[in-house]
JSON list of C-alpha atoms in Angstrom, two decimals:
[
{"chain": "A", "resi": 1, "resn": "MET", "atom": "CA", "xyz": [9.04, -21.03, -8.63]},
{"chain": "A", "resi": 2, "resn": "LYS", "atom": "CA", "xyz": [8.54, -17.55, -7.18]},
{"chain": "A", "resi": 3, "resn": "ILE", "atom": "CA", "xyz": [5.30, -15.74, -7.96]},
{"chain": "A", "resi": 4, "resn": "ARG", "atom": "CA", "xyz": [4.30, -12.12, -7.29]},
{"chain": "A", "resi": 5, "resn": "ILE", "atom": "CA", "xyz": [0.58, -11.40, -7.01]},
{"chain": "A", "resi": 6, "resn": "LYS", "atom": "CA", "xyz": [-0.88, -7.91, -7.31]},
{"chain": "A", "resi": 7, "resn": "PHE", "atom": "CA", "xyz": [-4.31, -7.32, -5.79]},
{"chain": "A", "resi": 8, "resn": "SER", "atom": "CA", "xyz": [-6.72, -4.59, -4.77]},
{"chain": "A", "resi": 9, "resn": "LYS", "atom": "CA", "xyz": [-8.48, -4.16, -1.44]},
{"chain": "A", "resi": 10, "resn": "GLN", "atom": "CA", "xyz": [-11.55, -1.94, -1.54]},
{"chain": "A", "resi": 11, "resn": "GLY", "atom": "CA", "xyz": [-14.92, -1.33, 0.08]},
{"chain": "A", "resi": 12, "resn": "ASN", "atom": "CA", "xyz": [-15.64, -2.84, 3.48]},
{"chain": "A", "resi": 13, "resn": "MET", "atom": "CA", "xyz": [-12.51, -4.99, 3.26]},
{"chain": "A", "resi": 14, "resn": "LYS", "atom": "CA", "xyz": [-10.52, -1.92, 4.33]},
{"chain": "A", "resi": 15, "resn": "PHE", "atom": "CA", "xyz": [-11.66, -2.68, 7.89]},
{"chain": "A", "resi": 16, "resn": "ILE", "atom": "CA", "xyz": [-9.96, -6.11, 7.85]},
{"chain": "A", "resi": 17, "resn": "GLY", "atom": "CA", "xyz": [-6.52, -6.10, 9.47]},
{"chain": "A", "resi": 18, "resn": "HIS", "atom": "CA", "xyz": [-3.34, -7.51, 8.01]},
{"chain": "A", "resi": 19, "resn": "LEU", "atom": "CA", "xyz": [-3.28, -10.81, 9.93]},
{"chain": "A", "resi": 20, "resn": "ASP", "atom": "CA", "xyz": [-6.82, -11.60, 8.82]},
{"chain": "A", "resi": 21, "resn": "ILE", "atom": "CA", "xyz": [-5.93, -10.70, 5.21]},
{"chain": "A", "resi": 22, "resn": "MET", "atom": "CA", "xyz": [-3.06, -13.16, 5.43]},
{"chain": "A", "resi": 23, "resn": "ARG", "atom": "CA", "xyz": [-5.39, -15.89, 6.71]},
{"chain": "A", "resi": 24, "resn": "TYR", "atom": "CA", "xyz": [-7.87, -14.98, 3.99]},
{"chain": "A", "resi": 25, "resn": "PHE", "atom": "CA", "xyz": [-5.27, -15.49, 1.24]},
{"chain": "A", "resi": 26, "resn": "GLN", "atom": "CA", "xyz": [-4.24, -18.82, 2.75]},
{"chain": "A", "resi": 27, "resn": "LYS", "atom": "CA", "xyz": [-7.84, -19.98, 2.25]},
{"chain": "A", "resi": 28, "resn": "VAL", "atom": "CA", "xyz": [-7.93, -18.52, -1.28]},
{"chain": "A", "resi": 29, "resn": "MET", "atom": "CA", "xyz": [-4.84, -20.57, -2.21]},
{"chain": "A", "resi": 30, "resn": "ARG", "atom": "CA", "xyz": [-6.61, -23.75, -1.15]},
{"chain": "A", "resi": 31, "resn": "ARG", "atom": "CA", "xyz": [-9.94, -22.89, -2.76]},
{"chain": "A", "resi": 32, "resn": "ALA", "atom": "CA", "xyz": [-8.29, -21.86, -6.04]},
{"chain": "A", "resi": 33, "resn": "ASP", "atom": "CA", "xyz": [-6.17, -25.02, -6.02]},
{"chain": "A", "resi": 34, "resn": "VAL", "atom": "CA", "xyz": [-2.90, -23.09, -6.14]},
{"chain": "A", "resi": 35, "resn": "ASP", "atom": "CA", "xyz": [0.00, -25.54, -5.89]},
{"chain": "A", "resi": 36, "resn": "ILE", "atom": "CA", "xyz": [1.69, -23.41, -3.25]},
{"chain": "A", "resi": 37, "resn": "ARG", "atom": "CA", "xyz": [4.84, -24.62, -1.52]},
{"chain": "A", "resi": 38, "resn": "TYR", "atom": "CA", "xyz": [4.72, -25.31, 2.22]},
{"chain": "A", "resi": 39, "resn": "SER", "atom": "CA", "xyz": [7.53, -24.96, 4.71]},
{"chain": "A", "resi": 40, "resn": "GLU", "atom": "CA", "xyz": [9.05, -28.09, 6.22]},
{"chain": "A", "resi": 41, "resn": "GLY", "atom": "CA", "xyz": [8.97, -29.19, 9.84]},
{"chain": "A", "resi": 42, "resn": "PHE", "atom": "CA", "xyz": [6.34, -30.09, 12.42]},
{"chain": "A", "resi": 43, "resn": "SER", "atom": "CA", "xyz": [4.06, -27.14, 11.60]},
{"chain": "A", "resi": 44, "resn": "PRO", "atom": "CA", "xyz": [4.20, -26.54, 7.83]},
{"chain": "A", "resi": 45, "resn": "HIS", "atom": "CA", "xyz": [2.76, -23.27, 6.55]},
{"chain": "A", "resi": 46, "resn": "GLN", "atom": "CA", "xyz": [2.26, -21.72, 3.14]},
{"chain": "A", "resi": 47, "resn": "ILE", "atom": "CA", "xyz": [5.28, -19.76, 1.95]},
{"chain": "A", "resi": 48, "resn": "MET", "atom": "CA", "xyz": [3.78, -16.30, 1.55]},
{"chain": "A", "resi": 49, "resn": "SER", "atom": "CA", "xyz": [4.93, -12.75, 2.30]},
{"chain": "A", "resi": 50, "resn": "PHE", "atom": "CA", "xyz": [3.31, -9.34, 1.80]},
{"chain": "A", "resi": 51, "resn": "ALA", "atom": "CA", "xyz": [5.09, -6.25, 0.52]},
{"chain": "A", "resi": 52, "resn": "ALA", "atom": "CA", "xyz": [3.78, -3.67, 2.99]},
{"chain": "A", "resi": 53, "resn": "PRO", "atom": "CA", "xyz": [0.82, -4.23, 5.32]},
{"chain": "A", "resi": 54, "resn": "LEU", "atom": "CA", "xyz": [-1.97, -1.74, 4.63]},
{"chain": "A", "resi": 55, "resn": "GLY", "atom": "CA", "xyz": [-3.33, 0.12, 7.63]},
{"chain": "A", "resi": 56, "resn": "VAL", "atom": "CA", "xyz": [-6.89, -0.57, 8.77]},
{"chain": "A", "resi": 57, "resn": "GLY", "atom": "CA", "xyz": [-9.26, 1.92, 7.17]},
{"chain": "A", "resi": 58, "resn": "LEU", "atom": "CA", "xyz": [-7.15, 2.44, 4.04]},
{"chain": "A", "resi": 59, "resn": "THR", "atom": "CA", "xyz": [-7.98, 1.00, 0.63]},
{"chain": "A", "resi": 60, "resn": "GLY", "atom": "CA", "xyz": [-5.39, -0.21, -1.86]},
{"chain": "A", "resi": 61, "resn": "SER", "atom": "CA", "xyz": [-5.29, -0.49, -5.65]},
{"chain": "A", "resi": 62, "resn": "GLY", "atom": "CA", "xyz": [-1.77, -1.91, -5.91]},
{"chain": "A", "resi": 63, "resn": "GLU", "atom": "CA", "xyz": [-1.05, -4.37, -3.09]},
{"chain": "A", "resi": 64, "resn": "TYR", "atom": "CA", "xyz": [1.45, -7.23, -3.39]},
{"chain": "A", "resi": 65, "resn": "LEU", "atom": "CA", "xyz": [2.25, -10.63, -1.98]},
{"chain": "A", "resi": 66, "resn": "ASP", "atom": "CA", "xyz": [4.89, -13.17, -2.94]},
{"chain": "A", "resi": 67, "resn": "ILE", "atom": "CA", "xyz": [4.39, -16.92, -2.88]},
{"chain": "A", "resi": 68, "resn": "GLU", "atom": "CA", "xyz": [6.32, -19.98, -3.99]},
{"chain": "A", "resi": 69, "resn": "VAL", "atom": "CA", "xyz": [4.63, -22.68, -6.05]},
{"chain": "A", "resi": 70, "resn": "LEU", "atom": "CA", "xyz": [5.57, -26.20, -7.10]},
{"chain": "A", "resi": 71, "resn": "SER", "atom": "CA", "xyz": [3.67, -25.92, -10.40]},
{"chain": "A", "resi": 72, "resn": "THR", "atom": "CA", "xyz": [1.34, -23.44, -12.03]},
{"chain": "A", "resi": 73, "resn": "ASP", "atom": "CA", "xyz": [-1.02, -22.80, -14.92]},
{"chain": "A", "resi": 74, "resn": "SER", "atom": "CA", "xyz": [-0.90, -19.62, -17.01]},
{"chain": "A", "resi": 75, "resn": "SER", "atom": "CA", "xyz": [-1.11, -16.21, -15.37]},
{"chain": "A", "resi": 76, "resn": "ALA", "atom": "CA", "xyz": [-4.54, -15.57, -16.89]},
{"chain": "A", "resi": 77, "resn": "GLU", "atom": "CA", "xyz": [-5.90, -18.88, -15.59]},
{"chain": "A", "resi": 78, "resn": "MET", "atom": "CA", "xyz": [-4.52, -18.37, -12.09]},
{"chain": "A", "resi": 79, "resn": "VAL", "atom": "CA", "xyz": [-5.97, -14.85, -11.88]},
{"chain": "A", "resi": 80, "resn": "ARG", "atom": "CA", "xyz": [-9.33, -16.24, -12.98]},
{"chain": "A", "resi": 81, "resn": "ARG", "atom": "CA", "xyz": [-9.30, -19.06, -10.44]},
{"chain": "A", "resi": 82, "resn": "MET", "atom": "CA", "xyz": [-8.30, -16.88, -7.52]},
{"chain": "A", "resi": 83, "resn": "ASN", "atom": "CA", "xyz": [-10.88, -14.24, -8.37]},
{"chain": "A", "resi": 84, "resn": "LEU", "atom": "CA", "xyz": [-13.58, -16.92, -8.31]},
{"chain": "A", "resi": 85, "resn": "ALA", "atom": "CA", "xyz": [-12.64, -17.47, -4.67]},
{"chain": "A", "resi": 86, "resn": "MET", "atom": "CA", "xyz": [-12.54, -13.76, -3.81]},
{"chain": "A", "resi": 87, "resn": "VAL", "atom": "CA", "xyz": [-15.09, -11.83, -1.77]},
{"chain": "A", "resi": 88, "resn": "GLU", "atom": "CA", "xyz": [-16.50, -8.44, -2.74]},
{"chain": "A", "resi": 89, "resn": "GLY", "atom": "CA", "xyz": [-13.83, -5.77, -2.40]},
{"chain": "A", "resi": 90, "resn": "MET", "atom": "CA", "xyz": [-10.88, -8.08, -3.13]},
{"chain": "A", "resi": 91, "resn": "GLU", "atom": "CA", "xyz": [-9.54, -8.69, -6.64]},
{"chain": "A", "resi": 92, "resn": "VAL", "atom": "CA", "xyz": [-6.35, -10.26, -8.00]},
{"chain": "A", "resi": 93, "resn": "LEU", "atom": "CA", "xyz": [-4.94, -8.01, -10.73]},
{"chain": "A", "resi": 94, "resn": "SER", "atom": "CA", "xyz": [-1.87, -9.91, -11.89]},
{"chain": "A", "resi": 95, "resn": "TYR", "atom": "CA", "xyz": [0.10, -13.11, -11.30]},
{"chain": "A", "resi": 96, "resn": "LYS", "atom": "CA", "xyz": [3.71, -12.97, -12.48]},
{"chain": "A", "resi": 97, "resn": "LYS", "atom": "CA", "xyz": [6.70, -15.29, -12.37]},
{"chain": "A", "resi": 98, "resn": "LEU", "atom": "CA", "xyz": [9.79, -13.80, -10.70]},
{"chain": "A", "resi": 99, "resn": "PRO", "atom": "CA", "xyz": [13.44, -14.54, -11.47]},
{"chain": "A", "resi": 100, "resn": "ASP", "atom": "CA", "xyz": [14.98, -17.06, -9.09]},
{"chain": "A", "resi": 101, "resn": "ASP", "atom": "CA", "xyz": [17.27, -14.40, -7.60]},
{"chain": "A", "resi": 102, "resn": "ALA", "atom": "CA", "xyz": [14.51, -11.81, -7.09]},
{"chain": "A", "resi": 103, "resn": "GLY", "atom": "CA", "xyz": [14.34, -10.22, -3.65]},
{"chain": "A", "resi": 104, "resn": "ASN", "atom": "CA", "xyz": [11.12, -10.62, -1.69]},
{"chain": "A", "resi": 105, "resn": "ALA", "atom": "CA", "xyz": [8.56, -7.85, -1.99]},
{"chain": "A", "resi": 106, "resn": "MET", "atom": "CA", "xyz": [8.87, -6.68, 1.63]},
{"chain": "A", "resi": 107, "resn": "SER", "atom": "CA", "xyz": [12.62, -6.04, 1.35]},
{"chain": "A", "resi": 108, "resn": "LEU", "atom": "CA", "xyz": [12.23, -4.04, -1.87]},
{"chain": "A", "resi": 109, "resn": "VAL", "atom": "CA", "xyz": [9.63, -1.47, -0.79]},
{"chain": "A", "resi": 110, "resn": "ALA", "atom": "CA", "xyz": [10.99, 2.09, -1.10]},
{"chain": "A", "resi": 111, "resn": "ALA", "atom": "CA", "xyz": [8.00, 4.32, -1.91]},
{"chain": "A", "resi": 112, "resn": "CYS", "atom": "CA", "xyz": [4.22, 4.30, -2.22]},
{"chain": "A", "resi": 113, "resn": "ASP", "atom": "CA", "xyz": [1.65, 6.37, -4.12]},
{"chain": "A", "resi": 114, "resn": "TYR", "atom": "CA", "xyz": [-1.46, 7.60, -2.31]},
{"chain": "A", "resi": 115, "resn": "THR", "atom": "CA", "xyz": [-4.58, 9.53, -3.20]},
{"chain": "A", "resi": 116, "resn": "VAL", "atom": "CA", "xyz": [-6.11, 11.49, -0.33]},
{"chain": "A", "resi": 117, "resn": "ARG", "atom": "CA", "xyz": [-9.67, 12.83, -0.30]},
{"chain": "A", "resi": 118, "resn": "MET", "atom": "CA", "xyz": [-12.03, 14.10, 2.39]},
{"chain": "A", "resi": 119, "resn": "ARG", "atom": "CA", "xyz": [-15.24, 12.48, 3.50]},
{"chain": "A", "resi": 120, "resn": "ASP", "atom": "CA", "xyz": [-18.36, 14.53, 2.84]},
{"chain": "A", "resi": 121, "resn": "GLY", "atom": "CA", "xyz": [-19.00, 17.28, 5.35]},
{"chain": "A", "resi": 122, "resn": "TYR", "atom": "CA", "xyz": [-15.58, 17.45, 7.02]},
{"chain": "A", "resi": 123, "resn": "THR", "atom": "CA", "xyz": [-14.14, 20.43, 5.15]},
{"chain": "A", "resi": 124, "resn": "GLU", "atom": "CA", "xyz": [-17.41, 22.34, 5.55]},
{"chain": "A", "resi": 125, "resn": "ALA", "atom": "CA", "xyz": [-17.07, 21.95, 9.32]},
{"chain": "A", "resi": 126, "resn": "MET", "atom": "CA", "xyz": [-13.69, 23.69, 9.03]},
{"chain": "A", "resi": 127, "resn": "GLY", "atom": "CA", "xyz": [-15.19, 26.51, 6.99]},
{"chain": "A", "resi": 128, "resn": "LEU", "atom": "CA", "xyz": [-13.45, 25.33, 3.79]},
{"chain": "A", "resi": 129, "resn": "THR", "atom": "CA", "xyz": [-14.28, 23.55, 0.55]},
{"chain": "A", "resi": 130, "resn": "ASP", "atom": "CA", "xyz": [-12.59, 20.34, -0.58]},
{"chain": "A", "resi": 131, "resn": "VAL", "atom": "CA", "xyz": [-10.80, 22.27, -3.35]},
{"chain": "A", "resi": 132, "resn": "SER", "atom": "CA", "xyz": [-9.46, 24.98, -1.04]},
{"chain": "A", "resi": 133, "resn": "PHE", "atom": "CA", "xyz": [-8.44, 22.44, 1.60]},
{"chain": "A", "resi": 134, "resn": "MET", "atom": "CA", "xyz": [-6.47, 20.30, -0.87]},
{"chain": "A", "resi": 135, "resn": "SER", "atom": "CA", "xyz": [-4.95, 23.29, -2.67]},
{"chain": "A", "resi": 136, "resn": "SER", "atom": "CA", "xyz": [-3.70, 24.64, 0.64]},
{"chain": "A", "resi": 137, "resn": "LEU", "atom": "CA", "xyz": [-2.33, 21.18, 1.51]},
{"chain": "A", "resi": 138, "resn": "VAL", "atom": "CA", "xyz": [-0.14, 21.19, -1.62]},
{"chain": "A", "resi": 139, "resn": "SER", "atom": "CA", "xyz": [1.10, 24.69, -0.78]},
{"chain": "A", "resi": 140, "resn": "PHE", "atom": "CA", "xyz": [1.83, 23.58, 2.78]},
{"chain": "A", "resi": 141, "resn": "ILE", "atom": "CA", "xyz": [3.94, 20.67, 1.52]},
{"chain": "A", "resi": 142, "resn": "GLU", "atom": "CA", "xyz": [5.92, 23.02, -0.71]},
{"chain": "A", "resi": 143, "resn": "THR", "atom": "CA", "xyz": [6.57, 25.84, 1.77]},
{"chain": "A", "resi": 144, "resn": "GLY", "atom": "CA", "xyz": [5.23, 24.90, 5.24]},
{"chain": "A", "resi": 145, "resn": "ASP", "atom": "CA", "xyz": [6.89, 23.63, 8.40]},
{"chain": "A", "resi": 146, "resn": "LEU", "atom": "CA", "xyz": [7.17, 19.87, 8.02]},
{"chain": "A", "resi": 147, "resn": "GLN", "atom": "CA", "xyz": [9.07, 19.24, 11.26]},
{"chain": "A", "resi": 148, "resn": "ILE", "atom": "CA", "xyz": [7.10, 16.67, 13.24]},
{"chain": "A", "resi": 149, "resn": "THR", "atom": "CA", "xyz": [7.45, 14.45, 16.29]},
{"chain": "A", "resi": 150, "resn": "LYS", "atom": "CA", "xyz": [7.14, 10.85, 15.16]},
{"chain": "A", "resi": 151, "resn": "LYS", "atom": "CA", "xyz": [6.33, 8.09, 17.62]},
{"chain": "A", "resi": 152, "resn": "THR", "atom": "CA", "xyz": [8.55, 5.02, 17.26]},
{"chain": "A", "resi": 153, "resn": "LYS", "atom": "CA", "xyz": [8.99, 1.76, 19.14]},
{"chain": "A", "resi": 154, "resn": "LYS", "atom": "CA", "xyz": [11.87, 3.38, 21.04]},
{"chain": "A", "resi": 155, "resn": "GLY", "atom": "CA", "xyz": [9.95, 6.55, 21.90]},
{"chain": "A", "resi": 156, "resn": "GLU", "atom": "CA", "xyz": [9.65, 9.79, 19.97]},
{"chain": "A", "resi": 157, "resn": "LYS", "atom": "CA", "xyz": [11.97, 11.53, 17.54]},
{"chain": "A", "resi": 158, "resn": "GLU", "atom": "CA", "xyz": [11.99, 14.83, 15.67]},
{"chain": "A", "resi": 159, "resn": "MET", "atom": "CA", "xyz": [12.11, 14.58, 11.89]},
{"chain": "A", "resi": 160, "resn": "ASP", "atom": "CA", "xyz": [11.60, 16.66, 8.78]},
{"chain": "A", "resi": 161, "resn": "LEU", "atom": "CA", "xyz": [9.11, 15.09, 6.39]},
{"chain": "A", "resi": 162, "resn": "ARG", "atom": "CA", "xyz": [10.14, 17.12, 3.32]},
{"chain": "A", "resi": 163, "resn": "PRO", "atom": "CA", "xyz": [13.02, 14.86, 2.12]},
{"chain": "A", "resi": 164, "resn": "TYR", "atom": "CA", "xyz": [10.64, 11.89, 2.15]},
{"chain": "A", "resi": 165, "resn": "ILE", "atom": "CA", "xyz": [7.88, 13.47, 0.05]},
{"chain": "A", "resi": 166, "resn": "TYR", "atom": "CA", "xyz": [8.87, 12.73, -3.54]},
{"chain": "A", "resi": 167, "resn": "GLU", "atom": "CA", "xyz": [5.80, 14.09, -5.35]},
{"chain": "A", "resi": 168, "resn": "GLN", "atom": "CA", "xyz": [2.64, 16.02, -4.55]},
{"chain": "A", "resi": 169, "resn": "SER", "atom": "CA", "xyz": [-0.09, 17.36, -6.81]},
{"chain": "A", "resi": 170, "resn": "LEU", "atom": "CA", "xyz": [-3.82, 18.03, -6.96]},
{"chain": "A", "resi": 171, "resn": "THR", "atom": "CA", "xyz": [-6.02, 15.42, -8.57]},
{"chain": "A", "resi": 172, "resn": "ASP", "atom": "CA", "xyz": [-7.69, 16.38, -11.87]},
{"chain": "A", "resi": 173, "resn": "ASP", "atom": "CA", "xyz": [-10.90, 17.44, -10.12]},
{"chain": "A", "resi": 174, "resn": "GLY", "atom": "CA", "xyz": [-8.99, 19.45, -7.51]},
{"chain": "A", "resi": 175, "resn": "ARG", "atom": "CA", "xyz": [-10.78, 17.68, -4.66]},
{"chain": "A", "resi": 176, "resn": "GLY", "atom": "CA", "xyz": [-7.93, 15.33, -3.75]},
{"chain": "A", "resi": 177, "resn": "VAL", "atom": "CA", "xyz": [-4.15, 15.19, -3.49]},
{"chain": "A", "resi": 178, "resn": "PHE", "atom": "CA", "xyz": [-1.74, 12.68, -5.00]},
{"chain": "A", "resi": 179, "resn": "LEU", "atom": "CA", "xyz": [1.34, 11.85, -2.91]},
{"chain": "A", "resi": 180, "resn": "LYS", "atom": "CA", "xyz": [4.45, 9.75, -3.49]},
{"chain": "A", "resi": 181, "resn": "LEU", "atom": "CA", "xyz": [5.99, 9.06, -0.09]},
{"chain": "A", "resi": 182, "resn": "SER", "atom": "CA", "xyz": [9.01, 7.20, 1.21]},
{"chain": "A", "resi": 183, "resn": "SER", "atom": "CA", "xyz": [8.19, 3.74, 2.55]},
{"chain": "A", "resi": 184, "resn": "GLY", "atom": "CA", "xyz": [9.97, 0.65, 3.80]},
{"chain": "A", "resi": 185, "resn": "SER", "atom": "CA", "xyz": [12.59, 0.15, 6.48]},
{"chain": "A", "resi": 186, "resn": "ALA", "atom": "CA", "xyz": [14.62, 3.31, 5.78]},
{"chain": "A", "resi": 187, "resn": "ALA", "atom": "CA", "xyz": [11.81, 5.85, 6.31]},
{"chain": "A", "resi": 188, "resn": "ASN", "atom": "CA", "xyz": [8.21, 4.72, 6.45]},
{"chain": "A", "resi": 189, "resn": "ILE", "atom": "CA", "xyz": [6.14, 7.89, 6.02]},
{"chain": "A", "resi": 190, "resn": "LYS", "atom": "CA", "xyz": [2.39, 7.45, 6.26]},
{"chain": "A", "resi": 191, "resn": "PRO", "atom": "CA", "xyz": [-0.01, 10.04, 4.81]},
{"chain": "A", "resi": 192, "resn": "GLU", "atom": "CA", "xyz": [-1.55, 10.51, 8.25]},
{"chain": "A", "resi": 193, "resn": "LEU", "atom": "CA", "xyz": [1.71, 12.05, 9.54]},
{"chain": "A", "resi": 194, "resn": "LEU", "atom": "CA", "xyz": [1.61, 14.71, 6.85]},
{"chain": "A", "resi": 195, "resn": "LEU", "atom": "CA", "xyz": [-2.13, 15.34, 7.21]},
{"chain": "A", "resi": 196, "resn": "GLU", "atom": "CA", "xyz": [-1.83, 15.72, 10.96]},
{"chain": "A", "resi": 197, "resn": "ALA", "atom": "CA", "xyz": [0.94, 18.32, 10.53]},
{"chain": "A", "resi": 198, "resn": "TYR", "atom": "CA", "xyz": [-1.20, 20.18, 7.98]},
{"chain": "A", "resi": 199, "resn": "CYS", "atom": "CA", "xyz": [-4.28, 20.26, 10.23]},
{"chain": "A", "resi": 200, "resn": "LYS", "atom": "CA", "xyz": [-2.10, 21.52, 13.08]},
{"chain": "A", "resi": 201, "resn": "SER", "atom": "CA", "xyz": [-0.88, 24.36, 10.86]},
{"chain": "A", "resi": 202, "resn": "LEU", "atom": "CA", "xyz": [-4.52, 25.34, 10.29]},
{"chain": "A", "resi": 203, "resn": "GLY", "atom": "CA", "xyz": [-5.23, 25.31, 14.00]},
{"chain": "A", "resi": 204, "resn": "GLN", "atom": "CA", "xyz": [-7.66, 22.45, 13.43]},
{"chain": "A", "resi": 205, "resn": "GLU", "atom": "CA", "xyz": [-7.99, 19.13, 15.23]},
{"chain": "A", "resi": 206, "resn": "PHE", "atom": "CA", "xyz": [-6.90, 16.22, 13.06]},
{"chain": "A", "resi": 207, "resn": "PRO", "atom": "CA", "xyz": [-10.09, 14.40, 11.94]},
{"chain": "A", "resi": 208, "resn": "ALA", "atom": "CA", "xyz": [-8.85, 10.80, 12.16]},
{"chain": "A", "resi": 209, "resn": "PHE", "atom": "CA", "xyz": [-11.90, 9.48, 10.32]},
{"chain": "A", "resi": 210, "resn": "GLY", "atom": "CA", "xyz": [-12.28, 12.42, 7.95]},
{"chain": "A", "resi": 211, "resn": "PHE", "atom": "CA", "xyz": [-9.92, 11.25, 5.22]},
{"chain": "A", "resi": 212, "resn": "LEU", "atom": "CA", "xyz": [-10.33, 8.68, 2.46]},
{"chain": "A", "resi": 213, "resn": "ILE", "atom": "CA", "xyz": [-6.86, 7.33, 1.67]},
{"chain": "A", "resi": 214, "resn": "ASN", "atom": "CA", "xyz": [-6.16, 4.92, -1.18]},
{"chain": "A", "resi": 215, "resn": "ARG", "atom": "CA", "xyz": [-2.72, 3.42, -1.76]},
{"chain": "A", "resi": 216, "resn": "GLU", "atom": "CA", "xyz": [-2.33, 3.38, -5.52]},
{"chain": "A", "resi": 217, "resn": "GLU", "atom": "CA", "xyz": [1.02, 1.63, -6.03]},
{"chain": "A", "resi": 218, "resn": "VAL", "atom": "CA", "xyz": [4.11, 0.27, -4.28]},
{"chain": "A", "resi": 219, "resn": "TYR", "atom": "CA", "xyz": [7.63, 0.80, -5.64]},
{"chain": "A", "resi": 220, "resn": "ALA", "atom": "CA", "xyz": [11.19, -0.43, -5.35]},
{"chain": "A", "resi": 221, "resn": "ASP", "atom": "CA", "xyz": [14.08, 1.96, -5.95]},
{"chain": "A", "resi": 222, "resn": "ALA", "atom": "CA", "xyz": [16.39, 1.00, -8.81]},
{"chain": "A", "resi": 223, "resn": "GLY", "atom": "CA", "xyz": [18.41, 4.19, -8.37]},
{"chain": "A", "resi": 224, "resn": "SER", "atom": "CA", "xyz": [20.37, 5.63, -5.47]},
{"chain": "A", "resi": 225, "resn": "GLU", "atom": "CA", "xyz": [19.75, 7.86, -2.46]},
{"chain": "A", "resi": 226, "resn": "THR", "atom": "CA", "xyz": [20.57, 10.95, -4.52]},
{"chain": "A", "resi": 227, "resn": "ALA", "atom": "CA", "xyz": [18.96, 9.83, -7.80]},
{"chain": "A", "resi": 228, "resn": "HIS", "atom": "CA", "xyz": [15.84, 7.78, -7.21]},
{"chain": "A", "resi": 229, "resn": "CYS", "atom": "CA", "xyz": [14.46, 5.55, -9.95]},
{"chain": "A", "resi": 230, "resn": "PHE", "atom": "CA", "xyz": [11.19, 4.06, -8.74]},
{"chain": "A", "resi": 231, "resn": "VAL", "atom": "CA", "xyz": [9.86, 0.93, -10.44]},
{"chain": "A", "resi": 232, "resn": "THR", "atom": "CA", "xyz": [6.70, -0.97, -9.56]},
{"chain": "A", "resi": 233, "resn": "LEU", "atom": "CA", "xyz": [7.04, -4.30, -7.78]},
{"chain": "A", "resi": 234, "resn": "GLU", "atom": "CA", "xyz": [4.96, -5.80, -10.59]},
{"chain": "A", "resi": 235, "resn": "SER", "atom": "CA", "xyz": [7.65, -4.91, -13.15]},
{"chain": "A", "resi": 236, "resn": "PHE", "atom": "CA", "xyz": [10.08, -7.48, -11.68]},
{"chain": "A", "resi": 237, "resn": "GLY", "atom": "CA", "xyz": [7.97, -10.37, -12.98]},
{"chain": "A", "resi": 238, "resn": "GLU", "atom": "CA", "xyz": [6.60, -11.61, -16.28]},
{"chain": "A", "resi": 239, "resn": "ASP", "atom": "CA", "xyz": [3.35, -13.25, -17.31]},
{"chain": "A", "resi": 240, "resn": "ILE", "atom": "CA", "xyz": [3.20, -17.02, -17.66]},
{"chain": "A", "resi": 241, "resn": "GLU", "atom": "CA", "xyz": [1.70, -18.01, -21.01]}
]
């Protein structure tokens, strides 16, 4: 049986890298007595895959991993048991059964939502307020030069970010920006790429530790390249009663 788990990663856990998060969940499965399926062979391991590894220093409110189980209790009971084994900053949000023919989470990722804010004191050092900084960022996305040089495993390449920014808007308080960006194997656009281009347009050095970035949700694309229809990875599953 295929299971998709949605979880959040907040607080000091944002400093834990992906490999350690994977090891952490392996321990959670044992402590919560999840009847997870193991691979066969001389070195069996838990069958587990994550949708999109979250960068160190970023928090996440809608992270996903897929597992396979031999048996299971209800979704509510499994969420309860896993959360009893969680540390501060980590929380399981849902536990859903997937159809047998469902694709794995990693292969489905097409877009991600982010909220970007500034740490206290950084905008003041630039001679701006948080509101003016974020308002100008939205204007830059709409009309600015989004040609960047992106570093890849094969070197560097020139690319235009605009086609891969699906939504942008100010948060309700005006002190942050909401972004929906392309993700996955086709075009993996991280918020830092956009923020670096924006700071460059201001003639400012990119403050690598000045931003607070939270990934809100991860999506698959049920549409086409010309007509996107983004659906959450959670929506592919259903609760177990």
